[in-house]
Coordinates of C-alpha atoms in Angstrom, one line a residue:
Chain A
M343 CA 55.7 -7.6 4.8
Q344 CA 53.6 -8.0 7.9
S345 CA 53.9 -4.4 8.8
E346 CA 53.0 -3.4 5.3
T347 CA 49.8 -5.5 5.5
T348 CA 49.0 -4.0 8.9
K349 CA 49.4 -0.5 7.5
I350 CA 47.0 -1.3 4.6
A351 CA 44.5 -2.8 7.1
I352 CA 44.7 0.4 9.3
L353 CA 44.3 2.5 6.2
V354 CA 41.2 0.6 5.0
V355 CA 39.6 0.6 8.4
L356 CA 40.2 4.4 8.8
A357 CA 39.0 5.1 5.3
T358 CA 35.8 3.0 6.0
L359 CA 35.3 4.8 9.3
I360 CA 35.6 8.2 7.5
F361 CA 33.2 7.0 4.8
L362 CA 30.8 6.0 7.6
L363 CA 31.2 9.2 9.5
M364 CA 30.3 11.3 6.4
P365 CA 26.6 10.1 6.4
V366 CA 26.6 10.8 10.2
F367 CA 27.6 14.4 9.6
L368 CA 25.2 14.6 6.7
I369 CA 22.3 13.4 9.0
M370 CA 23.4 16.0 11.6
Y371 CA 23.4 18.7 9.0
I372 CA 20.0 17.7 7.6
R373 CA 18.6 17.6 11.2
S374 CA 19.9 21.1 11.9
Y375 CA 18.7 22.5 8.5
N376 CA 15.3 20.8 9.1
R377 CA 15.0 22.5 12.5
H378 CA 15.6 25.8 10.9
K379 CA 13.1 25.0 8.2
K380 CA 10.6 24.1 10.9
N381 CA 11.1 27.4 12.7
H382 CA 10.8 29.3 9.5
I383 CA 7.5 27.5 8.6
L384 CA 6.2 28.2 12.1
E385 CA 7.2 31.8 11.8
K386 CA 5.5 32.1 8.5
Q387 CA 2.3 30.5 9.9
H388 CA 2.5 32.9 12.8
M389 CA 2.8 35.9 10.4
Q390 CA -0.1 34.6 8.3
Q391 CA -2.2 34.3 11.4
Q392 CA -1.2 37.8 12.4
F393 CA -2.1 39.0 8.9
E394 CA -5.5 37.3 9.1
A395 CA -6.1 38.8 12.5
E396 CA -5.2 42.2 11.2
M397 CA -7.4 41.8 8.2
L398 CA -10.3 40.9 10.5
Q399 CA -9.6 43.9 12.6
A400 CA -9.5 46.1 9.6
R401 CA -12.8 44.7 8.3
I402 CA -14.4 45.3 11.7
E403 CA -13.0 48.8 11.8
V404 CA -14.3 49.5 8.3
Q405 CA -17.8 48.3 9.3
D406 CA -17.6 50.3 12.5
N407 CA -16.7 53.4 10.6
T408 CA -19.5 52.8 8.1
M409 CA -22.0 52.4 11.0
Q410 CA -20.8 55.6 12.6
A411 CA -21.2 57.4 9.3
I412 CA -24.7 56.0 8.9
A413 CA -25.7 56.9 12.5
T414 CA -24.4 60.5 12.1
E415 CA -26.2 60.8 8.8
L416 CA -29.5 59.5 10.1
H417 CA -29.3 61.8 13.1
D418 CA -28.0 64.9 11.5
N419 CA -29.5 64.7 8.1
V420 CA -32.4 62.3 7.4
G421 CA -33.7 62.8 11.0
Q422 CA -33.7 66.5 10.6
L423 CA -35.4 66.4 7.2
L424 CA -38.2 64.1 8.5
S425 CA -38.7 66.2 11.7
L426 CA -39.0 69.3 9.5
T427 CA -41.5 67.3 7.2
T428 CA -43.6 66.5 10.3
L429 CA -43.6 70.1 11.5
T430 CA -44.6 71.3 8.1
L431 CA -47.4 68.8 7.7
N432 CA -48.6 69.6 11.3
S433 CA -48.8 73.3 10.5
I434 CA -51.1 72.8 7.5
N435 CA -54.4 74.5 7.9
L436 CA -56.9 73.2 5.3
D437 CA -58.9 76.4 5.5
H438 CA -56.1 78.2 3.7
S439 CA -55.7 76.1 0.6
D440 CA -53.0 78.2 -1.1
K441 CA -50.7 78.0 1.9
A442 CA -51.6 74.4 2.4
T443 CA -50.6 73.6 -1.2
V444 CA -47.2 75.3 -0.7
K445 CA -46.6 73.4 2.6
I446 CA -47.6 70.1 1.0
E447 CA -45.2 70.8 -1.9
N448 CA -42.4 71.7 0.6
S449 CA -43.1 68.5 2.6
L450 CA -43.0 66.4 -0.6
S451 CA -39.7 68.0 -1.5
L452 CA -38.3 67.2 2.0
V453 CA -39.5 63.6 1.7
N454 CA -37.9 63.3 -1.7
K455 CA -34.7 64.7 -0.2
S456 CA -34.9 62.2 2.6
I457 CA -35.3 59.3 0.1
K458 CA -32.3 60.5 -1.8
E459 CA -30.2 60.7 1.4
L460 CA -31.4 57.2 2.4
R461 CA -30.3 55.9 -1.0
E462 CA -26.9 57.3 -0.4
L463 CA -26.9 55.7 3.0
A464 CA -27.9 52.3 1.4
K465 CA -24.7 52.5 -0.7
L466 CA -22.7 52.9 2.4
L467 CA -24.4 50.0 4.1
H468 CA -22.6 47.7 1.6
G469 CA -19.6 48.4 3.8
E470 CA -17.2 45.6 2.8
Q471 CA -18.5 45.4 -0.7
I472 CA -17.2 48.9 -1.3
V473 CA -13.8 47.6 -2.2
E474 CA -15.3 45.0 -4.6
N475 CA -16.2 47.9 -6.9
G476 CA -12.5 48.8 -7.1
L477 CA -10.1 50.6 -4.8
G478 CA -10.5 53.8 -6.7
N479 CA -14.3 53.9 -6.1
A480 CA -13.9 53.0 -2.4
L481 CA -11.4 55.8 -1.9
Q482 CA -13.6 58.2 -3.8
Q483 CA -16.6 57.3 -1.6
E484 CA -14.6 58.1 1.5
I485 CA -13.6 61.4 0.0
N486 CA -17.2 62.2 -1.0
W487 CA -18.4 61.7 2.5
L488 CA -15.8 64.1 3.8
E489 CA -16.8 66.6 1.1
K490 CA -20.4 66.4 2.2
T491 CA -19.5 67.8 5.6
G492 CA -18.6 71.0 3.8
S493 CA -15.9 71.7 6.4
Y494 CA -12.9 71.4 4.1
E495 CA -11.7 72.7 0.9
L496 CA -10.7 69.5 -1.0
Q497 CA -8.4 69.0 -4.0
V498 CA -8.7 65.5 -5.3
S499 CA -6.7 63.6 -7.9
N500 CA -7.8 60.0 -7.9
Q501 CA -6.2 58.0 -10.8
L502 CA -7.2 54.6 -9.4
H503 CA -10.7 54.5 -11.0
N504 CA -9.6 52.4 -13.9
L505 CA -7.0 50.4 -12.1
Q506 CA -6.7 46.9 -13.8
E507 CA -4.8 45.2 -11.0
N508 CA -6.6 44.2 -7.8
S509 CA -5.8 42.7 -4.4
P510 CA -8.9 42.5 -2.2
D511 CA -6.9 42.0 1.1
K512 CA -4.6 45.0 0.3
D513 CA -7.6 47.1 -0.9
L514 CA -9.3 46.6 2.5
I515 CA -6.2 47.7 4.4
I516 CA -5.6 50.7 2.1
L517 CA -9.2 51.8 2.5
R518 CA -8.9 51.4 6.3
L519 CA -5.6 53.5 6.2
L520 CA -7.4 56.3 4.4
Q521 CA -10.3 56.2 6.9
E522 CA -7.8 56.3 9.8
I523 CA -6.0 59.2 8.2
I524 CA -9.2 61.1 7.6
N525 CA -10.4 60.4 11.2
N526 CA -7.1 61.8 12.5
I527 CA -7.5 64.9 10.4
I528 CA -11.0 65.4 11.6
K529 CA -10.2 64.8 15.2
H530 CA -6.8 66.4 15.6
A531 CA -5.6 68.5 12.6
N532 CA -8.0 71.4 12.7
A533 CA -7.4 71.7 8.9
T534 CA -9.3 73.8 6.4
S535 CA -7.8 72.4 3.2
I536 CA -7.0 68.8 2.3
S537 CA -5.5 67.4 -0.9
F538 CA -5.7 63.8 -1.9
N539 CA -3.6 62.3 -4.6
A540 CA -3.8 58.6 -5.4
Y541 CA -2.0 57.0 -8.4
Y542 CA -0.4 53.7 -9.6
E543 CA 3.1 53.6 -11.1
D544 CA 5.6 50.7 -11.7
K545 CA 3.7 48.1 -9.7
K546 CA 3.4 50.5 -6.8
L547 CA 0.4 52.3 -5.5
Y548 CA 0.9 55.8 -4.0
L549 CA -1.5 57.6 -1.7
N550 CA -0.6 61.1 -0.8
V551 CA -2.7 63.2 1.7
E552 CA -1.7 66.7 2.6
E553 CA -3.5 69.1 4.9
N554 CA -2.9 72.6 6.4
G555 CA -3.7 71.8 10.0
V556 CA -1.9 72.3 13.3
G557 CA 0.7 69.7 12.6
F558 CA 2.5 67.7 15.3
N559 CA 5.9 66.4 16.4
Y560 CA 6.1 63.1 14.5
E561 CA 8.9 61.6 16.7
K562 CA 7.0 62.3 19.9
A563 CA 3.8 61.0 18.5
K564 CA 5.6 57.8 17.4
A565 CA 6.9 57.3 20.9
N566 CA 3.4 57.8 22.3
K567 CA 1.9 54.6 20.7
A568 CA -1.6 55.1 22.1
G569 CA -1.9 58.5 20.3
L570 CA -3.2 59.4 16.9
G571 CA -3.5 55.9 15.6
L572 CA -0.1 56.4 14.0
S573 CA 1.2 53.1 15.3
S574 CA -1.8 51.3 13.8
I575 CA -1.2 53.0 10.4
S576 CA 2.6 52.2 10.5
K577 CA 1.9 48.6 11.5
R578 CA -0.6 48.0 8.7
I579 CA 1.6 49.6 6.1
E580 CA 4.5 47.4 7.2
M581 CA 2.2 44.4 7.0
I582 CA 1.6 44.9 3.3
N583 CA 5.3 45.7 2.7
G584 CA 4.6 49.4 2.2
K585 CA 6.5 52.5 3.1
L586 CA 5.3 55.5 5.0
A587 CA 6.8 59.0 4.7
L588 CA 5.3 61.5 7.1
N589 CA 6.3 65.1 7.2
S590 CA 4.6 67.4 9.7
I591 CA 5.4 70.9 10.6
P592 CA 3.7 72.5 13.6
N593 CA 1.1 75.1 12.6
K594 CA 1.8 74.4 8.9
G595 CA 0.2 71.0 8.4
T596 CA 1.0 67.4 7.6
N597 CA 1.9 65.5 4.5
I598 CA 1.5 61.8 4.4
L599 CA 2.9 59.7 1.5
I600 CA 2.2 56.0 1.4
E601 CA 3.9 53.6 -1.1
I602 CA 2.5 50.1 -1.4
P603 CA 3.7 47.3 -3.7
Y604 CA 0.6 46.4 -5.7
P605 CA -1.1 44.0 -6.4
Chain B
M1429 CA 26.0 -28.1 8.7
N1430 CA 26.8 -24.4 9.3
F1431 CA 24.0 -22.0 8.2
T1432 CA 24.8 -19.3 10.6
S1433 CA 27.1 -16.3 10.4
P1434 CA 26.9 -12.8 12.0
I1435 CA 25.3 -11.5 8.9
V1436 CA 22.6 -14.2 9.1
I1437 CA 21.9 -13.2 12.7
A1438 CA 21.6 -9.5 11.7
E1439 CA 19.3 -10.5 8.8
I1440 CA 17.1 -12.7 11.1
M1441 CA 16.7 -9.8 13.5
C1442 CA 15.8 -7.4 10.8
L1443 CA 13.4 -9.9 9.2
I1444 CA 11.7 -10.4 12.6
G1445 CA 11.4 -6.6 12.9
A1446 CA 10.0 -6.3 9.4
V1447 CA 7.4 -9.0 10.0
I1448 CA 6.3 -7.4 13.3
F1449 CA 6.1 -3.8 12.0
L1450 CA 5.2 -4.3 8.3
R1451 CA 2.9 -7.3 8.3
N1452 CA -0.3 -5.2 8.1
D1453 CA 1.2 -2.5 5.8
K1454 CA -0.7 -1.9 2.6
S1455 CA 2.2 -0.4 0.7
I1456 CA 3.7 -2.8 -1.8
F1457 CA 7.2 -1.5 -1.3
W1458 CA 7.2 -2.0 2.5
K1459 CA 5.7 -5.5 2.0
L1460 CA 8.5 -6.2 -0.5
N1461 CA 11.0 -5.5 2.3
I1462 CA 9.9 -8.7 4.0
A1463 CA 10.3 -10.7 0.8
Y1464 CA 13.7 -9.2 0.1
L1465 CA 15.0 -9.8 3.6
L1466 CA 13.8 -13.4 3.4
L1467 CA 15.6 -13.8 0.1
A1468 CA 18.8 -12.2 1.6
L1469 CA 18.6 -14.5 4.6
L1470 CA 18.2 -17.6 2.5
T1471 CA 21.0 -16.5 0.2
E1472 CA 23.3 -15.8 3.2
A1473 CA 22.5 -19.0 5.0
A1474 CA 23.0 -21.1 1.8
G1475 CA 26.2 -19.2 1.1
S1476 CA 27.5 -19.9 4.6
Y1477 CA 26.5 -23.6 4.2
M1478 CA 28.3 -23.9 0.9
S1479 CA 31.3 -22.1 2.3
S1480 CA 31.5 -24.5 5.2
K1481 CA 31.4 -27.3 2.6
R1482 CA 34.2 -25.5 0.7
E1483 CA 32.0 -25.1 -2.4
N1484 CA 32.1 -22.1 -4.7
N1485 CA 29.1 -19.9 -3.6
L1486 CA 29.9 -16.9 -5.7
W1487 CA 27.3 -17.8 -8.4
L1488 CA 24.7 -17.6 -5.5
F1489 CA 25.8 -14.1 -4.4
N1490 CA 26.1 -12.9 -8.0
S1491 CA 22.5 -14.1 -8.6
F1492 CA 21.4 -12.3 -5.4
V1493 CA 23.0 -9.1 -6.7
F1494 CA 20.5 -9.1 -9.5
F1495 CA 17.6 -8.9 -7.0
E1496 CA 19.5 -6.5 -4.8
I1497 CA 19.9 -4.0 -7.6
S1498 CA 16.1 -4.2 -8.4
F1499 CA 15.0 -4.0 -4.8
I1500 CA 17.2 -1.0 -3.9
F1501 CA 16.1 0.8 -7.1
I1502 CA 12.4 0.2 -6.2
G1503 CA 13.1 1.6 -2.7
I1504 CA 14.8 4.7 -4.2
W1505 CA 11.9 5.1 -6.6
H1506 CA 9.5 4.9 -3.7
C1507 CA 11.3 7.6 -1.8
L1508 CA 12.0 9.9 -4.7
K1509 CA 8.4 9.8 -6.0
N1510 CA 7.4 12.2 -3.2
Y1511 CA 9.5 14.9 -4.7
L1512 CA 9.6 14.3 -8.5
I1513 CA 8.7 11.8 -11.3
P1514 CA 11.6 9.4 -10.8
K1515 CA 11.1 7.2 -13.9
P1516 CA 13.8 8.8 -16.1
I1517 CA 16.6 9.0 -13.6
I1518 CA 15.9 5.5 -12.1
Y1519 CA 15.9 4.0 -15.6
V1520 CA 19.2 5.6 -16.4
G1521 CA 20.8 4.2 -13.2
L1522 CA 19.2 0.8 -13.6
G1523 CA 20.4 0.7 -17.2
I1524 CA 24.0 1.5 -16.2
V1525 CA 24.2 -1.0 -13.3
Y1526 CA 22.5 -3.8 -15.2
S1527 CA 24.7 -3.3 -18.3
I1528 CA 27.8 -3.6 -16.1
Y1529 CA 26.3 -6.6 -14.3
F1530 CA 25.4 -8.6 -17.4
G1531 CA 28.5 -7.4 -19.2
F1532 CA 30.7 -8.7 -16.4
I1533 CA 28.9 -12.1 -16.3
A1534 CA 29.1 -12.5 -20.0
K1535 CA 32.9 -11.7 -19.8
D1536 CA 33.9 -13.6 -16.7
S1537 CA 31.0 -16.0 -16.0
I1538 CA 28.8 -16.2 -13.0
M1539 CA 31.3 -18.2 -11.0
V1540 CA 33.6 -15.1 -10.5
F1541 CA 32.5 -12.4 -8.0
N1542 CA 31.0 -9.5 -9.9
S1543 CA 33.1 -6.9 -8.1
T1544 CA 32.8 -4.2 -10.8
A1545 CA 29.0 -4.3 -10.8
V1546 CA 29.0 -4.2 -7.0
T1547 CA 31.4 -1.2 -6.9
V1548 CA 29.4 0.7 -9.6
M1549 CA 26.2 -0.2 -7.9
S1550 CA 27.5 1.2 -4.5
V1551 CA 28.5 4.5 -6.1
V1552 CA 25.2 4.8 -8.0
F1553 CA 23.1 4.0 -4.9
S1554 CA 25.1 6.5 -2.8
L1555 CA 24.6 9.2 -5.4
Y1556 CA 20.8 8.5 -5.5
C1557 CA 20.7 8.7 -1.7
L1558 CA 22.5 12.0 -1.7
Y1559 CA 20.1 13.2 -4.4
Y1560 CA 17.2 12.2 -2.1
Y1561 CA 18.7 14.3 0.7
Y1562 CA 19.1 17.2 -1.7
L1563 CA 15.4 17.0 -2.7
L1564 CA 14.4 16.7 1.0
L1565 CA 16.3 19.8 1.9
N1566 CA 15.0 21.8 -1.0
D1567 CA 11.4 20.7 -0.4
E1568 CA 9.1 23.5 1.0
K1569 CA 7.4 21.0 3.3
F1570 CA 8.8 20.2 6.7
I1571 CA 9.1 16.6 7.8
E1572 CA 10.0 15.2 11.2
I1573 CA 13.0 13.2 10.1
K1574 CA 13.3 11.5 13.5
Y1575 CA 10.2 9.4 12.7
H1576 CA 10.4 9.5 8.9
S1577 CA 10.5 5.9 7.6
E1578 CA 11.7 6.7 4.0
F1579 CA 14.5 8.9 5.3
W1580 CA 15.9 6.2 7.6
W1581 CA 15.5 3.5 4.9
I1582 CA 17.6 5.7 2.5
T1583 CA 20.0 6.4 5.3
G1584 CA 20.5 2.7 5.8
V1585 CA 21.3 2.3 2.1
L1586 CA 23.7 5.2 2.2
F1587 CA 25.6 3.8 5.2
Y1588 CA 25.9 0.4 3.7
Y1589 CA 26.9 1.3 0.2
F1590 CA 28.9 4.4 0.8
G1591 CA 30.7 2.8 3.8
G1592 CA 31.4 -0.3 1.7
T1593 CA 32.9 1.8 -1.2
V1594 CA 36.5 1.7 0.2
C1595 CA 36.3 -2.1 0.6
N1596 CA 34.9 -2.5 -2.9
L1597 CA 37.5 -0.3 -4.4
L1598 CA 40.5 -1.8 -2.5
S1599 CA 39.3 -5.4 -2.4
D1600 CA 41.9 -6.4 -5.0
V1601 CA 44.8 -4.9 -3.2
F1602 CA 44.4 -6.2 0.3
D1603 CA 43.9 -9.6 1.8
V1604 CA 44.3 -9.1 5.6
R1605 CA 43.3 -12.1 7.7
F1606 CA 42.5 -12.0 11.4
G1607 CA 42.3 -15.8 11.8
K1608 CA 41.6 -18.8 9.8
S1609 CA 38.5 -17.6 8.0
L1610 CA 37.9 -14.0 9.1
T1611 CA 39.2 -11.5 6.5
L1612 CA 39.2 -7.7 7.1
R1613 CA 36.8 -7.3 4.2
Y1614 CA 34.4 -9.8 5.8
A1615 CA 34.7 -8.0 9.2
I1616 CA 33.8 -4.7 7.5
T1617 CA 31.0 -6.4 5.6
I1618 CA 29.6 -7.7 8.9
A1619 CA 29.8 -4.3 10.5
L1620 CA 28.1 -2.7 7.5
N1621 CA 25.4 -5.3 7.5
F1622 CA 24.7 -4.7 11.2
I1623 CA 24.4 -0.9 10.5
L1624 CA 22.2 -1.5 7.5
Y1625 CA 19.8 -3.8 9.2
S1626 CA 19.6 -1.8 12.4
V1627 CA 18.8 1.3 10.5
W1628 CA 16.2 -0.5 8.4
T1629 CA 14.6 -2.0 11.5
Y1630 CA 14.3 1.5 12.9
S1631 CA 12.7 2.7 9.6
Y1632 CA 10.2 -0.2 9.9
L1633 CA 9.4 0.9 13.4
C1634 CA 8.9 4.5 12.1
R1635 CA 6.7 3.1 9.3
A1636 CA 4.5 1.2 11.8
K1637 CA 4.1 4.3 14.0
Q1638 CA 3.2 6.4 10.9
Q1639 CA 0.6 3.8 9.9
K1640 CA -0.8 3.7 13.4
L1641 CA -1.2 7.5 13.5
Q1642 CA -2.9 7.5 10.1
S1643 CA -5.4 4.8 11.0

């Protein structure tokens, strides 16, 4: 009888200990889970900070690009027009009224042209506001500036003009991507023909740029991170969960297809 | 006159901790802890005294269980409200436990220990504590559990009621004595009380730290 009672006592004590150990293990599990959660939150915050830093960088680069375009335009276009106007006005001889009238008319035409160019420039000065009018318009504006150089034969298919969705942060990055691609083409590709194709399908935005330039070895360029701004393009596409497909054949040209979940 | 018992000592220590750490607390729940501990201490002391006089003190403990149920549910309410609106689930639990409590008293009178209500109450409280943990784990926000007063308060409740479940369930089938007055059930209850009041005292300390940081 005594041993039976002892057995029951041991059983009860053991069962109670097990019941007490369970909360201990539970606390240990919660602690470990909580630590993982903390790390995850910190990682998310870090990524958010990185994203914000990247956004700031993209914004600065867009502004920089705009300023460069304005400087070039002022120097090469408006500056030339106004110099020509000054020369024309200086050469007026009031004794020859017929010639003077023609020269004044020419000067007036040059001044009007300068005003028109300045108005175009004012649009560019909006810089960041470009994307506020829609991604389609922003991309079109970039392409228009490229067209004005007259150095390339362009084929453009931009279906983003009436895009209902919008995502300001992504828009700025996409605009910056296009600027970077255009800069690369101007600096390195030596192309004569460029085609742009931008469209939206199944919650995804596609941007396809194809040119007939000198091409390059993509694998080598990827390894050389300082070159071509390729790493910057890849990093930004990755940041907005996009995909990049780049196909380049030396002396034949390059085809870049970017796929971005949107908005 | 014998007012003391190990449980009374544990309660006095916890009450002192509660008074030190919670006396300036503005939260009603945390203030209520002091009142509850005082009531628990008086009940335990009176129970010990009556026991030493060989008087039936079960009516006293049965009455205390009524306040115990309310207080623990208020605590669980306080902890769950950070994650959801606890009204419906608390009312369901409260309804079940009080129905059994009053049903038992109506059936067996207040002079018989209300073991069924205590067992059901322990299981219900344990389930609510586990539910609190579940909500805490699923919450998007991160909390430093090491210094989280609500977490430790709930943990104290889980240790006490979950640990006491075996005793509650098997109380009728064993009566092991270590001496003249110390039963195994009482020894386990003492241990559980020490765990509960230690963890609660720590939760009060966390609460005081939290209040200090916020001020």
